[in-house]
XYZ file of C-alpha atoms in Angstrom:
531
model
C -278.899 113.643 -188.856
C -281.814 113.647 -191.690
C -281.271 114.367 -195.432
C -282.996 116.658 -195.687
C -284.139 120.559 -193.012
C -285.623 123.302 -193.840
C -283.496 126.043 -192.518
C -279.208 125.090 -192.578
C -276.994 126.994 -191.047
C -273.629 126.727 -191.705
C -271.851 127.887 -189.276
C -272.009 127.230 -185.035
C -270.651 131.095 -184.188
C -272.999 133.951 -182.737
C -274.635 134.126 -185.603
C -275.575 130.820 -186.133
C -276.839 130.114 -182.781
C -279.261 133.350 -183.589
C -280.855 132.052 -186.185
C -280.461 129.025 -184.477
C -282.920 130.311 -181.069
C -284.929 132.246 -182.990
C -286.607 130.419 -185.856
C -286.504 127.371 -183.772
C -288.945 129.767 -180.991
C -291.374 129.011 -184.693
C -293.400 126.600 -185.145
C -293.005 123.916 -187.676
C -289.885 124.028 -188.943
C -286.235 122.015 -188.542
C -283.293 123.532 -188.602
C -280.142 121.559 -188.877
C -277.061 124.008 -187.357
C -272.856 121.888 -188.303
C -270.811 123.599 -186.509
C -267.203 122.170 -187.625
C -265.461 122.792 -184.019
C -266.348 121.118 -180.205
C -268.993 120.922 -178.398
C -268.698 124.597 -175.747
C -267.651 122.032 -172.681
C -264.858 123.308 -171.798
C -264.586 125.032 -167.756
C -262.219 127.649 -169.681
C -265.379 128.837 -171.735
C -267.902 129.447 -168.984
C -264.679 132.010 -166.582
C -264.977 134.871 -168.267
C -260.576 134.850 -167.712
C -260.785 131.787 -169.335
C -260.213 133.528 -172.805
C -257.194 133.878 -171.860
C -256.302 130.011 -172.790
C -258.663 129.149 -175.576
C -257.193 130.776 -178.234
C -254.532 127.695 -179.421
C -255.991 124.954 -182.525
C -258.573 123.650 -179.283
C -261.352 126.040 -180.220
C -259.289 128.264 -183.456
C -258.735 127.671 -186.040
C -255.282 128.327 -185.235
C -254.588 131.516 -188.496
C -251.543 133.608 -189.667
C -251.851 135.786 -191.616
C -250.518 136.084 -195.034
C -246.497 138.524 -194.188
C -247.926 142.217 -194.622
C -246.180 144.132 -197.079
C -246.977 147.333 -194.317
C -245.547 145.902 -192.012
C -242.506 144.522 -193.069
C -244.045 141.288 -193.400
C -244.419 140.246 -190.422
C -247.258 137.580 -190.045
C -250.208 138.024 -187.808
C -250.627 134.742 -185.574
C -254.993 135.297 -186.368
C -256.867 133.009 -184.080
C -260.709 132.561 -184.904
C -263.083 130.966 -182.499
C -263.786 127.023 -183.540
C -265.807 126.104 -181.429
C -270.231 125.959 -180.356
C -270.945 129.517 -179.659
C -267.068 130.969 -181.902
C -265.963 134.298 -181.330
C -268.472 134.351 -178.586
C -266.874 131.304 -176.920
C -263.471 132.763 -176.560
C -263.384 136.631 -176.428
C -262.761 139.078 -173.792
C -266.646 140.020 -173.260
C -266.657 143.048 -174.087
C -269.943 144.199 -175.690
C -269.858 147.617 -177.225
C -272.209 148.341 -180.567
C -270.559 150.787 -182.903
C -271.053 154.361 -183.630
C -274.648 155.865 -184.897
C -272.701 157.075 -187.454
C -271.179 153.543 -188.991
C -274.642 152.433 -189.349
C -276.030 155.547 -191.183
C -272.760 155.242 -193.401
C -273.644 151.773 -194.304
C -277.810 152.809 -194.885
C -276.130 155.647 -197.179
C -274.134 152.925 -199.227
C -277.228 151.402 -200.470
C -277.561 148.967 -197.459
C -281.119 150.244 -197.199
C -282.476 149.238 -193.297
C -279.069 149.519 -191.607
C -279.416 152.723 -190.658
C -278.408 153.822 -187.111
C -282.303 154.010 -185.980
C -283.976 150.930 -187.769
C -281.240 148.306 -186.043
C -281.221 149.810 -183.181
C -283.749 147.342 -181.589
C -282.164 143.861 -182.995
C -279.642 145.434 -179.750
C -282.528 145.918 -177.916
C -284.150 142.551 -179.058
C -281.050 140.348 -178.430
C -279.745 142.592 -174.452
C -280.460 141.655 -171.087
C -279.034 144.807 -169.075
C -279.181 144.279 -165.375
C -278.125 148.172 -165.567
C -280.290 149.839 -168.096
C -283.369 150.478 -169.514
C -283.754 153.689 -172.112
C -283.665 154.245 -175.541
C -280.851 152.610 -176.288
C -281.345 149.585 -173.713
C -284.194 146.542 -172.522
C -284.172 143.538 -170.124
C -285.523 140.076 -171.331
C -283.325 138.846 -174.067
C -281.508 135.397 -174.234
C -276.851 137.907 -173.592
C -276.601 138.517 -170.469
C -275.107 142.067 -170.492
C -273.658 143.094 -166.893
C -271.196 145.575 -165.295
C -267.726 144.928 -164.920
C -266.309 144.929 -160.954
C -263.250 147.419 -162.081
C -260.249 146.294 -161.111
C -258.814 149.003 -158.862
C -255.559 149.915 -161.834
C -258.576 150.310 -164.409
C -259.969 152.469 -162.000
C -256.867 154.819 -162.173
C -256.558 154.797 -166.036
C -260.449 156.369 -166.158
C -259.213 158.645 -164.035
C -255.870 158.929 -165.990
C -258.213 159.117 -169.341
C -259.984 162.251 -167.630
C -256.673 164.058 -167.019
C -256.193 162.915 -170.593
C -258.351 165.870 -171.907
C -261.273 162.551 -172.093
C -264.394 163.059 -170.630
C -266.344 160.550 -168.927
C -268.535 157.962 -169.935
C -271.021 155.974 -168.605
C -272.482 153.669 -171.190
C -270.479 153.346 -174.624
C -274.105 152.511 -175.844
C -276.311 155.112 -175.034
C -276.231 158.849 -176.818
C -272.375 159.425 -177.570
C -269.907 156.993 -177.722
C -266.672 159.186 -177.415
C -264.639 159.608 -173.602
C -263.346 156.542 -171.035
C -265.096 155.042 -169.258
C -266.134 151.068 -168.131
C -266.582 148.336 -170.222
C -270.722 146.635 -170.165
C -269.680 142.571 -171.020
C -271.825 139.226 -171.973
C -270.475 137.636 -168.738
C -273.090 137.240 -165.072
C -272.704 136.499 -161.613
C -268.649 134.753 -161.925
C -270.139 133.042 -165.259
C -269.272 134.089 -170.068
C -272.796 134.712 -171.440
C -271.873 133.387 -174.877
C -274.244 133.083 -177.934
C -274.697 129.769 -177.097
C -274.738 129.562 -173.596
C -277.614 132.421 -174.163
C -279.560 132.050 -177.360
C -278.789 127.763 -177.386
C -279.108 125.984 -175.014
C -282.609 126.732 -173.918
C -283.428 124.807 -177.037
C -280.833 122.617 -177.362
C -283.095 119.284 -176.619
C -286.056 120.884 -179.147
C -286.131 118.199 -181.229
C -287.099 120.206 -184.606
C -282.665 121.723 -183.648
C -279.730 118.881 -184.948
C -276.836 120.537 -183.145
C -273.951 118.743 -184.987
C -270.028 119.660 -184.235
C -267.383 118.523 -185.177
C -268.879 118.569 -188.342
C -266.988 120.580 -191.773
C -269.160 121.549 -194.738
C -266.947 121.502 -197.605
C -269.520 122.921 -200.369
C -272.541 124.425 -201.508
C -274.261 122.274 -203.785
C -275.592 124.991 -206.447
C -278.423 124.097 -208.685
C -279.780 126.056 -211.810
C -279.035 128.954 -209.909
C -280.566 127.367 -207.092
C -279.157 126.293 -203.358
C -279.717 122.973 -202.886
C -277.559 121.407 -200.300
C -274.137 121.702 -198.583
C -271.875 118.507 -198.112
C -270.313 118.017 -195.054
C -267.906 115.322 -193.852
C -269.349 112.920 -190.659
C -267.118 109.677 -189.272
C -264.456 110.928 -192.703
C -267.516 110.107 -194.676
C -268.605 112.434 -196.917
C -272.279 113.213 -197.345
C -274.731 115.770 -198.814
C -278.330 117.041 -196.558
C -280.656 119.392 -198.444
C -282.449 121.774 -197.469
C -286.217 123.200 -197.804
C -285.749 126.872 -197.629
C -282.989 128.097 -196.858
C -279.422 128.022 -196.029
C -277.979 130.678 -194.691
C -274.011 130.642 -194.144
C -273.002 131.886 -190.583
C -268.918 130.735 -190.706
C -267.342 134.017 -189.610
C -265.394 136.820 -192.171
C -263.083 133.996 -192.994
C -264.990 130.925 -193.187
C -267.973 132.252 -195.000
C -265.507 133.450 -197.581
C -264.226 130.636 -198.251
C -266.561 128.198 -198.070
C -267.925 130.430 -201.184
C -265.384 130.548 -203.048
C -264.827 125.946 -202.156
C -268.557 126.559 -203.766
C -267.550 128.294 -206.671
C -269.165 131.646 -205.991
C -266.698 133.552 -206.680
C -264.206 135.685 -208.907
C -263.658 133.459 -211.567
C -260.223 133.926 -212.706
C -258.710 132.930 -209.076
C -261.249 130.195 -208.877
C -259.627 128.587 -212.309
C -256.428 129.241 -210.685
C -256.955 126.776 -207.357
C -259.119 124.078 -209.568
C -262.184 124.806 -208.178
C -264.446 125.305 -211.060
C -267.277 128.870 -211.162
C -270.544 128.807 -210.551
C -271.160 132.285 -210.013
C -268.166 135.311 -210.866
C -268.774 137.070 -208.219
C -266.241 139.438 -208.314
C -266.270 140.761 -204.379
C -266.240 137.021 -202.323
C -262.933 137.237 -200.692
C -262.390 141.299 -201.419
C -262.630 144.340 -199.142
C -261.153 142.887 -196.021
C -261.219 144.673 -193.104
C -259.851 144.145 -189.108
C -259.108 146.874 -186.604
C -254.896 146.081 -185.820
C -253.368 146.636 -182.563
C -250.523 149.073 -180.975
C -250.259 149.085 -177.258
C -247.881 150.083 -174.266
C -246.948 147.443 -171.117
C -246.327 149.960 -168.120
C -244.312 147.554 -165.292
C -246.001 148.094 -161.663
C -244.075 149.159 -159.043
C -245.412 146.163 -157.096
C -247.752 143.651 -157.205
C -250.712 145.529 -158.393
C -251.680 143.601 -161.998
C -253.584 140.519 -162.154
C -249.638 139.277 -163.046
C -249.941 138.232 -158.684
C -251.581 135.529 -160.252
C -249.184 134.203 -162.360
C -247.657 132.448 -159.234
C -248.868 128.911 -158.985
C -249.532 129.095 -154.837
C -251.808 133.221 -155.560
C -253.239 130.843 -158.924
C -254.659 128.048 -156.751
C -255.700 131.017 -154.008
C -257.573 132.448 -157.023
C -258.998 128.732 -158.028
C -259.907 128.210 -155.037
C -262.233 131.919 -154.838
C -263.602 130.514 -158.056
C -264.553 127.424 -157.688
C -266.273 128.533 -154.211
C -267.422 131.747 -154.661
C -267.096 132.562 -157.349
C -265.432 135.858 -157.703
C -262.483 136.821 -157.673
C -259.827 137.664 -160.438
C -261.077 134.505 -162.394
C -264.310 136.292 -162.520
C -263.177 139.158 -164.636
C -262.619 139.837 -168.581
C -258.673 141.028 -168.010
C -260.399 143.850 -169.997
C -263.025 145.754 -167.806
C -262.425 149.093 -169.128
C -261.508 151.626 -172.305
C -262.538 153.856 -174.308
C -263.048 155.976 -177.514
C -261.416 159.336 -178.583
C -259.885 161.505 -182.116
C -256.854 160.803 -183.699
C -258.183 162.361 -186.388
C -259.722 165.639 -184.950
C -262.227 165.228 -187.674
C -263.243 162.546 -188.030
C -266.507 162.230 -188.138
C -266.566 160.137 -184.991
C -264.136 158.278 -182.974
C -261.662 156.504 -184.955
C -259.289 154.860 -181.883
C -260.555 152.106 -178.771
C -258.044 151.730 -176.272
C -258.710 148.742 -173.826
C -256.425 148.441 -170.779
C -255.337 145.225 -169.488
C -254.721 145.174 -165.119
C -251.913 142.536 -166.363
C -248.947 141.809 -169.287
C -247.497 139.542 -170.908
C -251.315 138.567 -172.993
C -251.067 139.731 -176.051
C -249.420 137.329 -178.744
C -245.596 136.453 -178.356
C -245.052 139.521 -175.453
C -242.207 138.424 -173.551
C -243.593 138.820 -169.590
C -242.923 141.682 -166.792
C -243.079 140.489 -163.042
C -245.761 143.434 -162.797
C -248.069 145.174 -165.613
C -250.898 146.765 -167.538
C -251.051 146.953 -171.020
C -253.289 149.469 -172.974
C -254.187 148.974 -176.232
C -254.801 151.089 -179.400
C -257.088 150.239 -181.830
C -257.436 152.152 -185.637
C -261.396 151.634 -185.943
C -261.907 152.304 -189.565
C -258.901 151.565 -190.978
C -258.814 152.793 -195.006
C -256.520 149.239 -195.619
C -257.871 146.629 -197.348
C -257.136 143.118 -198.131
C -258.929 139.761 -198.851
C -259.162 136.151 -197.321
C -258.088 133.633 -200.591
C -257.876 129.686 -201.225
C -254.795 128.427 -200.897
C -255.922 125.566 -202.794
C -259.397 123.233 -203.808
C -258.780 121.367 -200.660
C -261.243 122.579 -197.959
C -259.349 120.920 -194.809
C -256.893 123.674 -196.092
C -256.404 127.406 -194.613
C -256.892 129.904 -196.634
C -255.105 132.955 -197.784
C -255.975 135.591 -195.287
C -254.099 139.731 -195.913
C -255.976 142.516 -193.620
C -253.549 144.723 -195.744
C -252.241 146.383 -191.986
C -250.579 149.644 -193.257
C -250.810 149.844 -196.903
C -252.989 153.162 -196.349
C -250.700 156.104 -195.561
C -253.932 157.490 -193.455
C -253.588 154.521 -191.208
C -250.093 154.749 -190.034
C -250.687 158.571 -189.057
C -253.761 157.932 -187.613
C -252.694 154.338 -185.442
C -249.204 156.160 -184.442
C -251.778 158.786 -182.724
C -253.671 157.097 -180.914
C -250.885 154.838 -179.716
C -249.871 158.371 -178.706
C -252.739 158.948 -176.200
C -252.078 155.599 -174.952
C -248.694 156.595 -173.960
C -250.137 159.579 -172.428
C -253.168 158.086 -171.206
C -250.750 155.268 -168.591
C -248.456 158.928 -167.829
C -250.712 160.615 -166.109
C -250.714 161.578 -162.527
C -254.103 158.667 -161.600
C -251.699 155.912 -162.418
C -248.239 157.573 -160.972
C -248.177 155.013 -157.590
C -248.710 152.058 -159.135
C -246.183 152.655 -162.944
C -243.174 152.959 -162.350
C -241.637 152.776 -166.164
C -243.258 152.211 -169.465
C -241.323 148.879 -170.562
C -241.770 148.519 -173.877
C -241.768 149.968 -176.386
C -239.980 152.614 -173.587
C -238.553 156.282 -172.943
C -236.009 155.796 -175.837
C -239.261 155.062 -178.599
C -239.390 158.373 -178.949
C -240.001 159.872 -183.232
C -242.860 157.918 -186.314
C -239.820 156.602 -187.358
C -239.542 154.748 -183.965
C -242.559 154.051 -183.224
C -243.534 151.596 -186.578
C -240.029 150.404 -185.909
C -242.131 148.986 -182.672
C -245.359 147.997 -184.777
C -243.490 146.163 -187.667
C -242.843 144.185 -184.382
C -245.511 143.790 -182.374
C -248.776 145.252 -184.024
C -251.731 142.762 -184.228
C -254.943 142.415 -184.377
C -258.037 143.326 -182.125
C -259.449 140.066 -183.598
C -262.122 142.473 -185.452
C -262.202 140.638 -189.683
C -265.172 141.911 -191.539
C -266.284 142.888 -194.852
C -264.951 139.455 -197.407
C -269.255 139.386 -198.094
C -270.265 142.475 -198.098
C -273.387 144.451 -198.095
C -274.843 146.693 -200.777
C -276.753 147.309 -203.290
C -278.164 145.002 -206.282
C -276.002 147.586 -208.613
C -273.144 147.546 -206.855
C -270.465 145.684 -208.706
C -268.556 144.357 -205.356
C -271.411 143.787 -202.645
C -271.847 139.482 -202.603
C -275.403 140.307 -200.571
C -278.280 142.387 -201.655
C -279.358 144.509 -197.832
C -281.837 141.040 -197.617
C -277.570 138.967 -196.887
C -279.395 137.070 -200.083
C -276.399 136.453 -202.883
C -276.145 137.760 -205.362
C -277.789 135.308 -208.076
C -277.657 132.290 -206.505
C -281.858 131.677 -204.894
C -282.178 129.867 -201.545
C -278.305 131.324 -200.318
C -277.841 134.026 -198.187
C -275.299 134.612 -195.417
C -275.519 136.456 -192.051
C -272.213 137.410 -190.049
C -269.628 140.730 -189.965
C -268.891 139.364 -193.196
C -271.769 141.669 -194.628
C -270.489 144.181 -192.708
C -270.014 146.840 -196.141
C -267.527 148.943 -193.817
C -266.136 147.677 -190.204
C -268.065 149.578 -187.148
C -266.218 151.310 -184.913
C -266.037 148.322 -181.843
C -266.287 144.785 -180.973
C -267.734 143.340 -183.886
C -269.803 140.082 -181.491
C -272.626 142.327 -180.621
C -272.996 143.681 -183.862
C -273.086 140.776 -185.459
C -275.743 139.013 -183.004
C -277.515 142.467 -184.137
C -277.584 141.500 -187.237
C -278.213 138.427 -187.038
C -281.241 139.359 -185.143
C -282.065 141.407 -187.846
C -281.666 138.355 -190.854
C -283.765 136.341 -188.511
C -286.599 138.628 -188.762
C -286.698 138.561 -192.566
C -286.977 134.702 -192.358
C -289.801 134.659 -190.073
C -291.520 137.440 -192.603
C -290.462 135.472 -196.046
C -290.929 132.126 -195.731
C -294.675 133.057 -192.555
C -292.690 131.450 -190.538
């Protein structure tokens, strides 16, 4: 490791991988990419279905929330990627971008340059779509996007959705988001295409890139209102590494505010309370946490129809052989190949509920497994509830306090219940009756709104989409952390680039939008530094 680089990127997740690639694509720059977790070598990472084995502490941070007041003080399991590629190395690979309204709303709230028509080219720049090529899609980008090979139960689900009143949608990322259909995914020919695989692997041997994994950044050093270096733990020793041009924090919606706070950038009173010397009083750091909360239905199948059949040891061995020799079979599936977007609130400007259909059961954390079943997740897309990320202490190794503040707003409770009821309605349609014999969870006795609340208190989960904790906004916005060019306010040479900058959580999975944010940020860096 050298002592100085042109750019230091803190966090080897999706955004960090994008930035490293785009900067290295230019001439005469040196880039240090730092990741706290390991390299993405594990075989499960390449396997599309392998994500079901990767959310423990080997490849994630092993977080949980503080007790959620709105869920009767339940703590929620909260995995976040801790591996090269970040969430894109351990997620279910669903490729959705959000609604046009999301980005136009960003622009309407002080985020100049982030309206939908302005960010659409960056989605296209990232994409190598194997089916679509039009105004909304392109080919040739680093990120391989493909059609899933839908399970027969998923096909039945899509028919059931139409029977329940949803229109069929062949492209959730096209002209219209609402409807039911099959997801496109970030894998191809039986292998995951993470941001690491798509962006970093092709340049891994380039001498201008210094990639360091298992390297924890503990602090950004700020001198005279400029970020000049980072402190890292390397082989047990703390070392300082400097940046000539810029330090870009890409540690995610939990890690990025944590690092800023440890560096003395954040709410002054909070910093003092945990023993951190305040460098810059920036009250928005760690605030505005938003996440998609999920309430799901599970249907028990009347036969061995779902992926649950592969729980049996001999079937698991057969699936492994099928994947090893042919790159096909259940292991080549992302296990979530269909879904949809719909309205809990009919007056909403865009769909506010997202469905994820899984032709299997027992994948949700803490859930008792049944022999054979299907799962339909219902996630509230635009929660009004706001939470926070705070430090427990000034020790970099200590996990932060994470509070999404689920169901702290009555409107969120109402919409979640409406979305759950729609999910239940879909599972009861004729197209699925020959496959599903009963509702295993929550079951026929869960009828009233209060019953559904009691069920959610025990089994609601995150959709793994935290955002907003380093909010982007205008200079005048007292709660914004970064300006629309993603520079940290009142600090030279420091920017943040990941889902934490989203002022409002997008109405979809967050991986594709995070990659888009990084593509746009890379253009700013290239232009500003004349690369």
